[in-house]
PDB file of C-alpha atoms and ligand atoms in Angstrom:
ATOM      1  CA  MET A  27      -5.658  12.459   5.245  1.00 40.00           C
ATOM      2  CA  LYS A  28      -2.404  11.888   3.390  1.00 43.00           C
ATOM      3  CA  ASP A  29      -4.052  10.195   0.411  1.00 51.00           C
ATOM      4  CA  LEU A  30      -6.555  12.948  -0.377  1.00 54.00           C
ATOM      5  CA  PRO A  31      -5.649  15.583  -2.978  1.00 57.00           C
ATOM      6  CA  GLU A  32      -4.743  19.080  -1.794  1.00 56.00           C
ATOM      7  CA  THR A  33      -8.205  20.492  -2.426  1.00 57.00           C
ATOM      8  CA  GLU A  34      -9.781  17.912  -0.160  1.00 58.00           C
ATOM      9  CA  ARG A  35      -7.549  18.005   2.880  1.00 54.00           C
ATOM     10  CA  LEU A  36      -9.941  20.429   4.533  1.00 52.00           C
ATOM     11  CA  SER A  37     -12.432  17.662   4.837  1.00 55.00           C
ATOM     12  CA  ASN A  38     -12.295  14.371   6.637  1.00 49.00           C
ATOM     13  CA  VAL A  39     -14.732  12.893   4.151  1.00 49.00           C
ATOM     14  CA  GLY A  40     -13.458  10.265   1.747  1.00 50.00           C
ATOM     15  CA  PRO A  41     -14.897   7.011   0.480  1.00 50.00           C
ATOM     16  CA  ASP A  42     -12.608   5.036   2.741  1.00 46.00           C
ATOM     17  CA  SER A  43     -12.712   7.278   5.788  1.00 47.00           C
ATOM     18  CA  PHE A  44     -16.410   7.010   6.556  1.00 44.00           C
ATOM     19  CA  GLY A  45     -15.922   8.813   9.818  1.00 44.00           C
ATOM     20  CA  VAL A  46     -13.773   6.112  11.417  1.00 43.00           C
ATOM     21  CA  ARG A  47     -10.320   7.530  10.697  1.00 50.00           C
ATOM     22  CA  MET A  48      -9.047  10.171  13.031  1.00 55.00           C
ATOM     23  CA  PRO A  49      -7.784  13.299  11.283  1.00 61.00           C
ATOM     24  CA  GLU A  50      -4.096  14.117  11.673  1.00 69.00           C
ATOM     25  CA  THR A  51      -4.774  17.372  13.498  1.00 74.00           C
ATOM     26  CA  PRO A  52      -7.731  18.269  15.713  1.00 78.00           C
ATOM     27  CA  ARG A  53     -10.496  20.006  13.794  1.00 85.00           C
ATOM     28  CA  SER A  54     -11.886  23.381  14.737  1.00 92.00           C
ATOM     29  CA  SER A  55     -15.591  23.949  15.322  1.00 94.00           C
ATOM     30  CA  SER A  56     -15.876  25.797  11.993  1.00 95.00           C
ATOM     31  CA  GLU A  57     -14.255  22.874  10.117  1.00 93.00           C
ATOM     32  CA  LEU A  58     -16.684  20.507  11.789  1.00 94.00           C
ATOM     33  CA  TYR A  59     -19.605  22.824  10.958  1.00 97.00           C
ATOM     34  CA  LEU A  60     -18.634  22.949   7.261  1.00 96.00           C
ATOM     35  CA  ASP A  61     -18.077  19.212   7.178  1.00 94.00           C
ATOM     36  CA  LEU A  62     -21.550  18.592   8.586  1.00 95.00           C
ATOM     37  CA  LEU A  63     -23.053  21.214   6.268  1.00 97.00           C
ATOM     38  CA  LYS A  64     -21.700  19.359   3.209  1.00 95.00           C
ATOM     39  CA  ARG A  65     -22.923  16.006   4.459  1.00 92.00           C
ATOM     40  CA  VAL A  66     -26.422  17.344   5.066  1.00 94.00           C
ATOM     41  CA  LEU A  67     -26.631  19.260   1.756  1.00 95.00           C
ATOM     42  CA  THR A  68     -25.783  16.035  -0.110  1.00 92.00           C
ATOM     43  CA  ARG A  69     -27.489  13.717   2.458  1.00 88.00           C
ATOM     44  CA  TYR A  70     -24.243  11.727   2.385  1.00 85.00           C
ATOM     45  CA  ASN A  71     -24.897   9.010   4.986  1.00 80.00           C
ATOM     46  CA  PHE A  72     -28.177  10.744   5.838  1.00 79.00           C
ATOM     47  CA  ALA A  73     -30.343   9.605   2.930  1.00 75.00           C
ATOM     48  CA  SER A  74     -33.755   8.143   3.598  1.00 80.00           C
ATOM     49  CA  PRO A  75     -33.858   4.388   2.838  1.00 82.00           C
ATOM     50  CA  TYR A  76     -36.985   5.016   0.727  1.00 84.00           C
ATOM     51  CA  ALA A  77     -37.523   7.324  -2.234  1.00 79.00           C
ATOM     52  CA  GLU A  78     -40.319   8.395  -4.563  1.00 77.00           C
ATOM     53  CA  ILE A  79     -40.631   6.518  -7.825  1.00 79.00           C
ATOM     54  CA  ARG A  80     -39.087   8.671 -10.529  1.00 72.00           C
ATOM     55  CA  PRO A  81     -39.648   8.736 -14.320  1.00 69.00           C
ATOM     56  CA  TRP A  82     -36.438   6.788 -14.955  1.00 70.00           C
ATOM     57  CA  ASP A  83     -37.334   3.923 -12.556  1.00 76.00           C
ATOM     58  CA  THR A  84     -38.505   0.536 -13.913  1.00 83.00           C
ATOM     59  CA  LEU A  85     -41.709   0.204 -15.885  1.00 85.00           C
ATOM     60  CA  TRP A  86     -43.122  -2.070 -13.145  1.00 84.00           C
ATOM     61  CA  ALA A  87     -42.534   0.494 -10.461  1.00 82.00           C
ATOM     62  CA  ARG A  88     -44.187   3.198 -12.543  1.00 82.00           C
ATOM     63  CA  LEU A  89     -47.200   0.977 -13.355  1.00 86.00           C
ATOM     64  CA  LEU A  90     -47.649   0.099  -9.690  1.00 85.00           C
ATOM     65  CA  GLN A  91     -47.530   3.729  -8.749  1.00 82.00           C
ATOM     66  CA  ARG A  92     -50.038   4.709 -11.421  1.00 83.00           C
ATOM     67  CA  LEU A  93     -52.514   1.999 -10.383  1.00 86.00           C
ATOM     68  CA  PHE A  94     -52.371   2.362  -6.606  1.00 85.00           C
ATOM     69  CA  GLN A  95     -50.988   5.768  -5.757  1.00 82.00           C
ATOM     70  CA  ALA A  96     -54.219   7.764  -6.086  1.00 80.00           C
ATOM     71  CA  PRO A  97     -56.408   5.533  -3.819  1.00 83.00           C
ATOM     72  CA  LEU A  98     -53.606   5.186  -1.250  1.00 86.00           C
ATOM     73  CA  GLN A  99     -53.123   8.937  -1.089  1.00 83.00           C
ATOM     74  CA  ALA A 100     -56.546   9.317   0.571  1.00 85.00           C
ATOM     75  CA  TRP A 101     -55.129   7.413   3.613  1.00 87.00           C
ATOM     76  CA  GLY A 102     -51.907   9.391   3.625  1.00 87.00           C
ATOM     77  CA  LEU A 103     -49.937   6.466   2.145  1.00 88.00           C
ATOM     78  CA  ALA A 104     -47.485   6.464  -0.755  1.00 83.00           C
ATOM     79  CA  ILE A 105     -45.730   3.863  -2.883  1.00 82.00           C
ATOM     80  CA  VAL A 106     -41.973   4.269  -2.606  1.00 83.00           C
ATOM     81  CA  ARG A 107     -38.933   2.251  -3.612  1.00 81.00           C
ATOM     82  CA  ARG A 108     -36.031   1.078  -1.503  1.00 82.00           C
ATOM     83  CA  THR A 109     -32.852   3.017  -2.136  1.00 77.00           C
ATOM     84  CA  THR A 110     -29.378   1.556  -2.170  1.00 74.00           C
ATOM     85  CA  VAL A 111     -26.457   3.880  -1.766  1.00 71.00           C
ATOM     86  CA  ASP A 112     -22.928   3.126  -2.901  1.00 75.00           C
ATOM     87  CA  PRO A 113     -20.913   5.584  -0.751  1.00 75.00           C
ATOM     88  CA  GLU A 114     -17.931   5.614  -3.072  1.00 77.00           C
ATOM     89  CA  SER A 115     -19.977   6.430  -6.124  1.00 77.00           C
ATOM     90  CA  ARG A 116     -21.935   9.085  -4.172  1.00 75.00           C
ATOM     91  CA  TRP A 117     -18.700  10.625  -2.944  1.00 80.00           C
ATOM     92  CA  GLU A 118     -17.464  10.834  -6.508  1.00 79.00           C
ATOM     93  CA  GLY A 119     -20.873  11.985  -7.793  1.00 78.00           C
ATOM     94  CA  ARG A 120     -21.450   9.251 -10.335  1.00 77.00           C
ATOM     95  CA  THR A 121     -24.849   8.430  -8.839  1.00 76.00           C
ATOM     96  CA  PRO A 122     -27.323  11.229  -8.120  1.00 75.00           C
ATOM     97  CA  GLY A 123     -28.160  12.203  -4.579  1.00 78.00           C
ATOM     98  CA  PRO A 124     -31.468  11.316  -2.956  1.00 80.00           C
ATOM     99  CA  PRO A 125     -34.485  13.345  -4.113  1.00 80.00           C
ATOM    100  CA  GLU A 126     -34.535  15.496  -0.993  1.00 86.00           C
ATOM    101  CA  CYS A 127     -30.938  16.835  -1.209  1.00 91.00           C
ATOM    102  CA  GLU A 128     -30.275  20.539  -1.847  1.00 96.00           C
ATOM    103  CA  THR A 129     -27.402  20.020  -4.283  1.00 95.00           C
ATOM    104  CA  GLN A 130     -26.594  17.690  -7.146  1.00 92.00           C
ATOM    105  CA  LEU A 131     -22.877  18.123  -6.442  1.00 94.00           C
ATOM    106  CA  SER A 132     -20.664  15.303  -5.248  1.00 90.00           C
ATOM    107  CA  LEU A 133     -18.900  15.602  -1.917  1.00 90.00           C
ATOM    108  CA  ARG A 134     -15.614  15.884  -3.820  1.00 92.00           C
ATOM    109  CA  SER A 135     -17.040  18.818  -5.686  1.00 95.00           C
ATOM    110  CA  LEU A 136     -18.209  20.498  -2.470  1.00 96.00           C
ATOM    111  CA  ASN A 137     -14.760  19.876  -0.970  1.00 95.00           C
ATOM    112  CA  ASN A 138     -13.253  21.668  -3.948  1.00 96.00           C
ATOM    113  CA  LEU A 139     -15.683  24.576  -3.562  1.00 97.00           C
ATOM    114  CA  GLN A 140     -14.852  24.882   0.139  1.00 97.00           C
ATOM    115  CA  TYR A 141     -11.137  24.793  -0.692  1.00 96.00           C
ATOM    116  CA  CYS A 142     -11.383  27.551  -3.339  1.00 97.00           C
ATOM    117  CA  ALA A 143     -13.592  29.750  -1.141  1.00 98.00           C
ATOM    118  CA  THR A 144     -11.330  29.315   1.894  1.00 97.00           C
ATOM    119  CA  GLU A 145      -8.158  29.937  -0.119  1.00 97.00           C
ATOM    120  CA  ALA A 146      -9.652  33.117  -1.590  1.00 98.00           C
ATOM    121  CA  LEU A 147     -10.341  34.360   1.947  1.00 98.00           C
ATOM    122  CA  LYS A 148      -6.955  33.288   3.345  1.00 97.00           C
ATOM    123  CA  ARG A 149      -5.067  34.909   0.475  1.00 97.00           C
ATOM    124  CA  GLY A 150      -7.149  38.085   0.708  1.00 97.00           C
ATOM    125  CA  ILE A 151      -8.397  37.861  -2.890  1.00 98.00           C
ATOM    126  CA  ARG A 152     -10.836  40.731  -3.412  1.00 98.00           C
ATOM    127  CA  GLY A 153     -14.403  40.081  -4.545  1.00 98.00           C
ATOM    128  CA  ASP A 154     -17.699  38.313  -4.046  1.00 98.00           C
ATOM    129  CA  PHE A 155     -18.680  34.702  -4.727  1.00 98.00           C
ATOM    130  CA  ILE A 156     -21.139  33.608  -7.417  1.00 98.00           C
ATOM    131  CA  GLU A 157     -22.691  30.461  -8.793  1.00 98.00           C
ATOM    132  CA  ALA A 158     -24.414  30.598 -12.200  1.00 98.00           C
ATOM    133  CA  GLY A 159     -26.838  27.658 -12.221  1.00 98.00           C
ATOM    134  CA  VAL A 160     -27.881  26.938  -8.635  1.00 98.00           C
ATOM    135  CA  TRP A 161     -30.813  24.468  -8.838  1.00 97.00           C
ATOM    136  CA  ARG A 162     -31.933  24.227  -5.141  1.00 97.00           C
ATOM    137  CA  GLY A 163     -29.105  26.461  -4.003  1.00 98.00           C
ATOM    138  CA  GLY A 164     -26.882  23.925  -2.204  1.00 98.00           C
ATOM    139  CA  ALA A 165     -23.515  25.127  -3.527  1.00 98.00           C
ATOM    140  CA  THR A 166     -24.344  28.768  -2.775  1.00 98.00           C
ATOM    141  CA  ILE A 167     -25.494  27.744   0.702  1.00 98.00           C
ATOM    142  CA  LEU A 168     -22.023  26.247   1.234  1.00 98.00           C
ATOM    143  CA  MET A 169     -20.421  29.487  -0.050  1.00 98.00           C
ATOM    144  CA  ALA A 170     -22.450  31.443   2.534  1.00 98.00           C
ATOM    145  CA  GLY A 171     -21.475  28.894   5.215  1.00 98.00           C
ATOM    146  CA  VAL A 172     -17.762  29.331   4.421  1.00 98.00           C
ATOM    147  CA  LEU A 173     -18.081  33.128   4.713  1.00 98.00           C
ATOM    148  CA  GLU A 174     -19.922  32.867   8.038  1.00 97.00           C
ATOM    149  CA  ALA A 175     -17.518  30.246   9.419  1.00 97.00           C
ATOM    150  CA  ASN A 176     -14.596  32.542   8.606  1.00 97.00           C
ATOM    151  CA  GLY A 177     -16.214  35.605  10.136  1.00 96.00           C
ATOM    152  CA  ASP A 178     -16.463  37.465   6.821  1.00 97.00           C
ATOM    153  CA  ARG A 179     -18.924  40.348   6.979  1.00 92.00           C
ATOM    154  CA  ASP A 180     -18.391  42.050   3.621  1.00 95.00           C
ATOM    155  CA  ARG A 181     -18.701  39.658   0.727  1.00 98.00           C
ATOM    156  CA  VAL A 182     -21.874  38.942  -1.191  1.00 98.00           C
ATOM    157  CA  VAL A 183     -23.011  35.536  -2.516  1.00 98.00           C
ATOM    158  CA  TRP A 184     -24.653  36.009  -5.926  1.00 98.00           C
ATOM    159  CA  VAL A 185     -27.234  33.354  -6.783  1.00 98.00           C
ATOM    160  CA  ALA A 186     -27.844  33.396 -10.551  1.00 98.00           C
ATOM    161  CA  ASP A 187     -30.487  31.215 -12.170  1.00 98.00           C
ATOM    162  CA  SER A 188     -33.540  31.370 -14.399  1.00 98.00           C
ATOM    163  CA  PHE A 189     -35.370  29.568 -11.576  1.00 98.00           C
ATOM    164  CA  ARG A 190     -37.260  27.790 -14.376  1.00 97.00           C
ATOM    165  CA  GLY A 191     -34.715  25.370 -15.791  1.00 97.00           C
ATOM    166  CA  VAL A 192     -32.345  25.567 -18.750  1.00 97.00           C
ATOM    167  CA  PRO A 193     -33.209  27.556 -21.913  1.00 97.00           C
ATOM    168  CA  ARG A 194     -34.366  26.002 -25.169  1.00 97.00           C
ATOM    169  CA  PRO A 195     -31.361  25.556 -27.424  1.00 97.00           C
ATOM    170  CA  ASP A 196     -30.652  28.400 -29.835  1.00 96.00           C
ATOM    171  CA  PRO A 197     -28.645  26.557 -32.525  1.00 96.00           C
ATOM    172  CA  THR A 198     -28.284  29.649 -34.702  1.00 97.00           C
ATOM    173  CA  ARG A 199     -26.204  31.413 -32.055  1.00 97.00           C
ATOM    174  CA  TYR A 200     -24.876  28.349 -30.255  1.00 97.00           C
ATOM    175  CA  PRO A 201     -24.637  25.394 -32.707  1.00 97.00           C
ATOM    176  CA  ALA A 202     -23.137  23.146 -30.003  1.00 96.00           C
ATOM    177  CA  ASP A 203     -26.510  23.141 -28.197  1.00 97.00           C
ATOM    178  CA  ALA A 204     -28.464  21.845 -31.226  1.00 96.00           C
ATOM    179  CA  GLY A 205     -30.799  18.996 -30.277  1.00 95.00           C
ATOM    180  CA  ASP A 206     -30.326  19.401 -26.529  1.00 94.00           C
ATOM    181  CA  THR A 207     -33.474  18.405 -24.620  1.00 94.00           C
ATOM    182  CA  LEU A 208     -32.550  19.452 -21.084  1.00 93.00           C
ATOM    183  CA  PHE A 209     -35.058  22.322 -21.261  1.00 94.00           C
ATOM    184  CA  LYS A 210     -37.827  19.685 -20.947  1.00 92.00           C
ATOM    185  CA  ASP A 211     -36.467  18.457 -17.627  1.00 90.00           C
ATOM    186  CA  ARG A 212     -38.835  19.958 -15.055  1.00 88.00           C
ATOM    187  CA  ILE A 213     -36.648  18.702 -12.187  1.00 88.00           C
ATOM    188  CA  LEU A 214     -34.181  21.447 -13.139  1.00 93.00           C
ATOM    189  CA  ALA A 215     -36.837  24.165 -12.694  1.00 96.00           C
ATOM    190  CA  VAL A 216     -36.646  25.187  -9.042  1.00 97.00           C
ATOM    191  CA  PRO A 217     -38.628  28.328  -8.137  1.00 98.00           C
ATOM    192  CA  MET A 218     -36.770  31.237  -6.526  1.00 98.00           C
ATOM    193  CA  GLU A 219     -38.950  30.979  -3.397  1.00 98.00           C
ATOM    194  CA  GLU A 220     -37.781  27.386  -2.854  1.00 98.00           C
ATOM    195  CA  VAL A 221     -34.124  28.423  -3.099  1.00 98.00           C
ATOM    196  CA  GLN A 222     -34.722  31.276  -0.631  1.00 98.00           C
ATOM    197  CA  ALA A 223     -36.510  28.851   1.715  1.00 98.00           C
ATOM    198  CA  ASN A 224     -33.462  26.553   1.591  1.00 98.00           C
ATOM    199  CA  PHE A 225     -31.195  29.402   2.743  1.00 98.00           C
ATOM    200  CA  VAL A 226     -33.650  30.031   5.590  1.00 98.00           C
ATOM    201  CA  LYS A 227     -33.692  26.301   6.438  1.00 98.00           C
ATOM    202  CA  TYR A 228     -29.894  26.380   6.960  1.00 98.00           C
ATOM    203  CA  ASN A 229     -30.133  29.682   8.849  1.00 98.00           C
ATOM    204  CA  LEU A 230     -27.936  31.358   6.219  1.00 98.00           C
ATOM    205  CA  MET A 231     -30.387  33.865   4.729  1.00 98.00           C
ATOM    206  CA  SER A 232     -29.200  37.446   5.062  1.00 97.00           C
ATOM    207  CA  ASP A 233     -28.820  40.600   3.021  1.00 96.00           C
ATOM    208  CA  ARG A 234     -25.494  39.256   1.694  1.00 97.00           C
ATOM    209  CA  ILE A 235     -27.479  36.714  -0.413  1.00 98.00           C
ATOM    210  CA  ARG A 236     -28.412  38.415  -3.704  1.00 98.00           C
ATOM    211  CA  LEU A 237     -30.551  36.613  -6.254  1.00 98.00           C
ATOM    212  CA  LEU A 238     -30.116  37.255  -9.982  1.00 98.00           C
ATOM    213  CA  PRO A 239     -33.178  35.797 -11.711  1.00 98.00           C
ATOM    214  CA  GLY A 240     -33.340  35.400 -15.507  1.00 98.00           C
ATOM    215  CA  TRP A 241     -31.468  33.807 -18.395  1.00 98.00           C
ATOM    216  CA  PHE A 242     -27.745  34.442 -17.990  1.00 98.00           C
ATOM    217  CA  ARG A 243     -27.581  36.264 -21.340  1.00 97.00           C
ATOM    218  CA  ASP A 244     -30.043  38.855 -19.900  1.00 98.00           C
ATOM    219  CA  SER A 245     -29.248  38.931 -16.181  1.00 98.00           C
ATOM    220  CA  LEU A 246     -25.437  38.819 -16.101  1.00 98.00           C
ATOM    221  CA  PRO A 247     -24.568  41.780 -18.394  1.00 98.00           C
ATOM    222  CA  HIS A 248     -26.421  44.165 -16.023  1.00 95.00           C
ATOM    223  CA  ALA A 249     -25.712  42.494 -12.693  1.00 98.00           C
ATOM    224  CA  PRO A 250     -24.390  45.062 -10.182  1.00 98.00           C
ATOM    225  CA  ILE A 251     -21.299  42.948  -9.422  1.00 98.00           C
ATOM    226  CA  ARG A 252     -17.970  44.788  -9.110  1.00 98.00           C
ATOM    227  CA  GLU A 253     -15.374  42.117  -8.388  1.00 98.00           C
ATOM    228  CA  LEU A 254     -15.411  38.356  -7.928  1.00 98.00           C
ATOM    229  CA  ALA A 255     -13.019  36.091  -6.048  1.00 98.00           C
ATOM    230  CA  LEU A 256     -14.848  32.872  -6.885  1.00 98.00           C
ATOM    231  CA  ILE A 257     -17.017  31.882  -9.840  1.00 98.00           C
ATOM    232  CA  ARG A 258     -18.760  28.527 -10.097  1.00 98.00           C
ATOM    233  CA  LEU A 259     -20.464  27.641 -13.380  1.00 98.00           C
ATOM    234  CA  ASP A 260     -23.117  24.933 -13.480  1.00 98.00           C
ATOM    235  CA  GLY A 261     -25.470  25.749 -16.354  1.00 97.00           C
ATOM    236  CA  ASP A 262     -24.850  22.616 -18.466  1.00 94.00           C
ATOM    237  CA  LEU A 263     -25.269  24.111 -21.976  1.00 97.00           C
ATOM    238  CA  TYR A 264     -22.814  25.839 -24.320  1.00 98.00           C
ATOM    239  CA  GLU A 265     -24.897  29.023 -24.140  1.00 98.00           C
ATOM    240  CA  SER A 266     -25.110  28.970 -20.354  1.00 98.00           C
ATOM    241  CA  THR A 267     -21.394  28.334 -19.896  1.00 98.00           C
ATOM    242  CA  TYR A 268     -20.164  30.727 -22.592  1.00 98.00           C
ATOM    243  CA  GLU A 269     -22.450  33.625 -21.567  1.00 98.00           C
ATOM    244  CA  SER A 270     -21.437  33.192 -17.917  1.00 98.00           C
ATOM    245  CA  LEU A 271     -17.740  33.236 -18.810  1.00 98.00           C
ATOM    246  CA  ARG A 272     -18.217  36.189 -21.128  1.00 98.00           C
ATOM    247  CA  TRP A 273     -19.880  38.410 -18.503  1.00 98.00           C
ATOM    248  CA  LEU A 274     -18.287  37.148 -15.293  1.00 98.00           C
ATOM    249  CA  TYR A 275     -14.666  36.271 -16.102  1.00 98.00           C
ATOM    250  CA  PRO A 276     -13.595  39.908 -16.671  1.00 98.00           C
ATOM    251  CA  LYS A 277     -14.690  40.573 -13.072  1.00 98.00           C
ATOM    252  CA  LEU A 278     -12.580  37.759 -11.591  1.00 98.00           C
ATOM    253  CA  THR A 279      -9.709  39.237  -9.576  1.00 98.00           C
ATOM    254  CA  THR A 280      -6.184  37.939 -10.153  1.00 98.00           C
ATOM    255  CA  GLY A 281      -5.744  35.003  -7.766  1.00 98.00           C
ATOM    256  CA  GLY A 282      -9.471  34.196  -7.880  1.00 98.00           C
ATOM    257  CA  TYR A 283     -10.932  30.801  -8.759  1.00 98.00           C
ATOM    258  CA  LEU A 284     -13.075  29.645 -11.680  1.00 98.00           C
ATOM    259  CA  ILE A 285     -14.851  26.284 -11.343  1.00 98.00           C
ATOM    260  CA  VAL A 286     -16.780  24.551 -14.153  1.00 98.00           C
ATOM    261  CA  ASP A 287     -19.040  21.691 -13.126  1.00 97.00           C
ATOM    262  CA  ASP A 288     -19.924  20.045 -16.435  1.00 95.00           C
ATOM    263  CA  TYR A 289     -16.615  20.086 -18.330  1.00 96.00           C
ATOM    264  CA  GLY A 290     -16.223  16.304 -18.361  1.00 93.00           C
ATOM    265  CA  CYS A 291     -19.825  15.229 -18.753  1.00 92.00           C
ATOM    266  CA  MET A 292     -21.226  17.727 -21.298  1.00 94.00           C
ATOM    267  CA  GLN A 293     -19.470  18.046 -24.653  1.00 96.00           C
ATOM    268  CA  SER A 294     -21.197  21.408 -25.263  1.00 97.00           C
ATOM    269  CA  CYS A 295     -19.972  22.820 -21.942  1.00 97.00           C
ATOM    270  CA  ARG A 296     -16.422  21.651 -22.659  1.00 97.00           C
ATOM    271  CA  GLN A 297     -16.506  23.317 -26.062  1.00 98.00           C
ATOM    272  CA  ALA A 298     -17.718  26.590 -24.528  1.00 98.00           C
ATOM    273  CA  VAL A 299     -14.868  26.568 -22.000  1.00 98.00           C
ATOM    274  CA  ASP A 300     -12.269  25.660 -24.634  1.00 98.00           C
ATOM    275  CA  ASP A 301     -13.562  28.336 -27.040  1.00 98.00           C
ATOM    276  CA  PHE A 302     -13.583  31.016 -24.353  1.00 98.00           C
ATOM    277  CA  ARG A 303     -10.139  30.114 -23.023  1.00 98.00           C
ATOM    278  CA  ARG A 304      -8.689  30.211 -26.548  1.00 98.00           C
ATOM    279  CA  GLN A 305     -10.350  33.554 -27.397  1.00 98.00           C
ATOM    280  CA  ALA A 306      -9.358  35.141 -24.066  1.00 97.00           C
ATOM    281  CA  GLY A 307      -5.812  33.698 -24.168  1.00 97.00           C
ATOM    282  CA  ILE A 308      -6.219  31.884 -20.852  1.00 97.00           C
ATOM    283  CA  ARG A 309      -3.268  29.556 -20.252  1.00 96.00           C
ATOM    284  CA  GLU A 310      -3.689  28.566 -16.622  1.00 97.00           C
ATOM    285  CA  PRO A 311      -3.884  24.752 -16.536  1.00 96.00           C
ATOM    286  CA  LEU A 312      -7.194  23.027 -15.890  1.00 97.00           C
ATOM    287  CA  ARG A 313      -7.184  21.051 -12.666  1.00 97.00           C
ATOM    288  CA  GLU A 314      -9.476  18.146 -11.906  1.00 94.00           C
ATOM    289  CA  VAL A 315     -12.281  18.426  -9.347  1.00 94.00           C
ATOM    290  CA  ASP A 316     -14.059  15.090  -9.732  1.00 90.00           C
ATOM    291  CA  TRP A 317     -15.024  12.859 -12.683  1.00 88.00           C
ATOM    292  CA  THR A 318     -16.553  15.864 -14.497  1.00 91.00           C
ATOM    293  CA  GLY A 319     -15.583  19.175 -12.856  1.00 95.00           C
ATOM    294  CA  VAL A 320     -12.483  21.298 -13.486  1.00 97.00           C
ATOM    295  CA  TYR A 321     -11.114  24.548 -12.057  1.00 98.00           C
ATOM    296  CA  TRP A 322      -8.275  27.010 -12.467  1.00 98.00           C
ATOM    297  CA  ARG A 323      -6.829  29.927 -10.532  1.00 98.00           C
ATOM    298  CA  ARG A 324      -6.515  33.193 -12.433  1.00 98.00           C
ATOM    299  CA  GLU A 325      -2.897  34.224 -12.575  1.00 94.00           C
ATOM    300  CA  ARG A 326      -3.126  37.352 -14.693  1.00 84.00           C
TER     301      ARG A 326
HETATM  302  C1  SAM B   2     -27.420  21.208 -12.961  1.00 84.48           C
HETATM  303  S1  SAM B   2     -28.361  22.449 -12.276  1.00 84.48           S
HETATM  304  C2  SAM B   2     -27.277  23.214 -11.119  1.00 84.48           C
HETATM  305  C3  SAM B   2     -26.943  22.352  -9.924  1.00 84.48           C
HETATM  306  C4  SAM B   2     -26.478  23.164  -8.725  1.00 84.48           C
HETATM  307  N1  SAM B   2     -25.276  23.880  -8.934  1.00 84.48           N
HETATM  308  C5  SAM B   2     -26.396  22.333  -7.472  1.00 84.48           C
HETATM  309  O1  SAM B   2     -25.688  22.759  -6.530  1.00 84.48           O
HETATM  310  O2  SAM B   2     -27.049  21.300  -7.384  1.00 84.48           O
HETATM  311  C6  SAM B   2     -28.426  23.640 -13.579  1.00 84.48           C
HETATM  312  C7  SAM B   2     -29.120  24.939 -13.213  1.00 84.48           C
HETATM  313  O3  SAM B   2     -28.751  25.919 -14.178  1.00 84.48           O
HETATM  314  C8  SAM B   2     -29.866  26.729 -14.502  1.00 84.48           C
HETATM  315  N2  SAM B   2     -29.589  27.257 -15.853  1.00 84.48           N
HETATM  316  C9  SAM B   2     -29.018  26.586 -16.892  1.00 84.48           C
HETATM  317  N3  SAM B   2     -28.839  27.390 -17.939  1.00 84.48           N
HETATM  318  C10 SAM B   2     -29.275  28.614 -17.579  1.00 84.48           C
HETATM  319  C11 SAM B   2     -29.321  29.891 -18.250  1.00 84.48           C
HETATM  320  N4  SAM B   2     -28.850  30.048 -19.499  1.00 84.48           N
HETATM  321  N5  SAM B   2     -29.829  30.940 -17.576  1.00 84.48           N
HETATM  322  C12 SAM B   2     -30.276  30.790 -16.309  1.00 84.48           C
HETATM  323  N6  SAM B   2     -30.268  29.615 -15.625  1.00 84.48           N
HETATM  324  C13 SAM B   2     -29.763  28.533 -16.245  1.00 84.48           C
HETATM  325  C14 SAM B   2     -31.054  25.796 -14.356  1.00 84.48           C
HETATM  326  O4  SAM B   2     -32.229  26.517 -14.059  1.00 84.48           O
HETATM  327  C15 SAM B   2     -30.631  24.890 -13.203  1.00 84.48           C
HETATM  328  O5  SAM B   2     -31.086  25.391 -11.962  1.00 84.48           O
END
């Protein structure tokens, strides 16, 4: 895949490849496993052609559902809408995945995560993997898959989330979050049991999966984590991003990777990253993941 950036050469998935282009070198069974894992987590090319009607669908669709859904339910029927999928935009992550997927990440973003995790293993970078802000757990499931596929027996995958959505903004301490309404979004509140069940569904539940429930400001300062080789931040807000950086970055080993999901799409997240990098004197350049994500490799 000559035209894919370095971080994506591990995967044969691109908007133009669509499974018809032969890779340059034969793929191993673990590469194929990880490729399939990413496609299933995102339902890329596996999405159902029908989906539930969601709050942001048209007024007509919502009215129809309200009028007829209850009586139809008695016969085991439901009103759904047809879904159309633009593979390129799904690959890039500009349109959300289908309602049943286990991650909101784009395939590009999962490719980047696989690249960072694999590089950390290949280069022998000490430490565990963590995501702060896991939703249904998809990205952490991929982290566990990468460890298994590479025969790693020692590292832990830390799964940090409130498991009840994002916090109410606290503008006194974090002015950049003033007026944010994401805390009302119930779709972001995924119970811990559902995340655990998703690990079981992918046959990746084990004692290496450690859950850290609670707001990051409370859970991360006392988390029994010693060293990290890979940190992925996906908590949207200034508070969530800054508190994660504050408590986790000092544990990132030299050579380890730091990925931030919302840098391009959330002004508050970008400000938190910029503030932290300035205060901590971090000069490693930001590299692009997809239309919103960035990452860097710790050099000192
Ligand atoms: C956008 S979703 C994460 C998407 C996920 N990485 C994926 O693979 O689809 C944001 C998540 O961050 C969590 N979150 C945000 N701020 C938080 C905070 N301050 N403390 C704990 N959890 C937080 C929410 O509960 C939610 O699950």
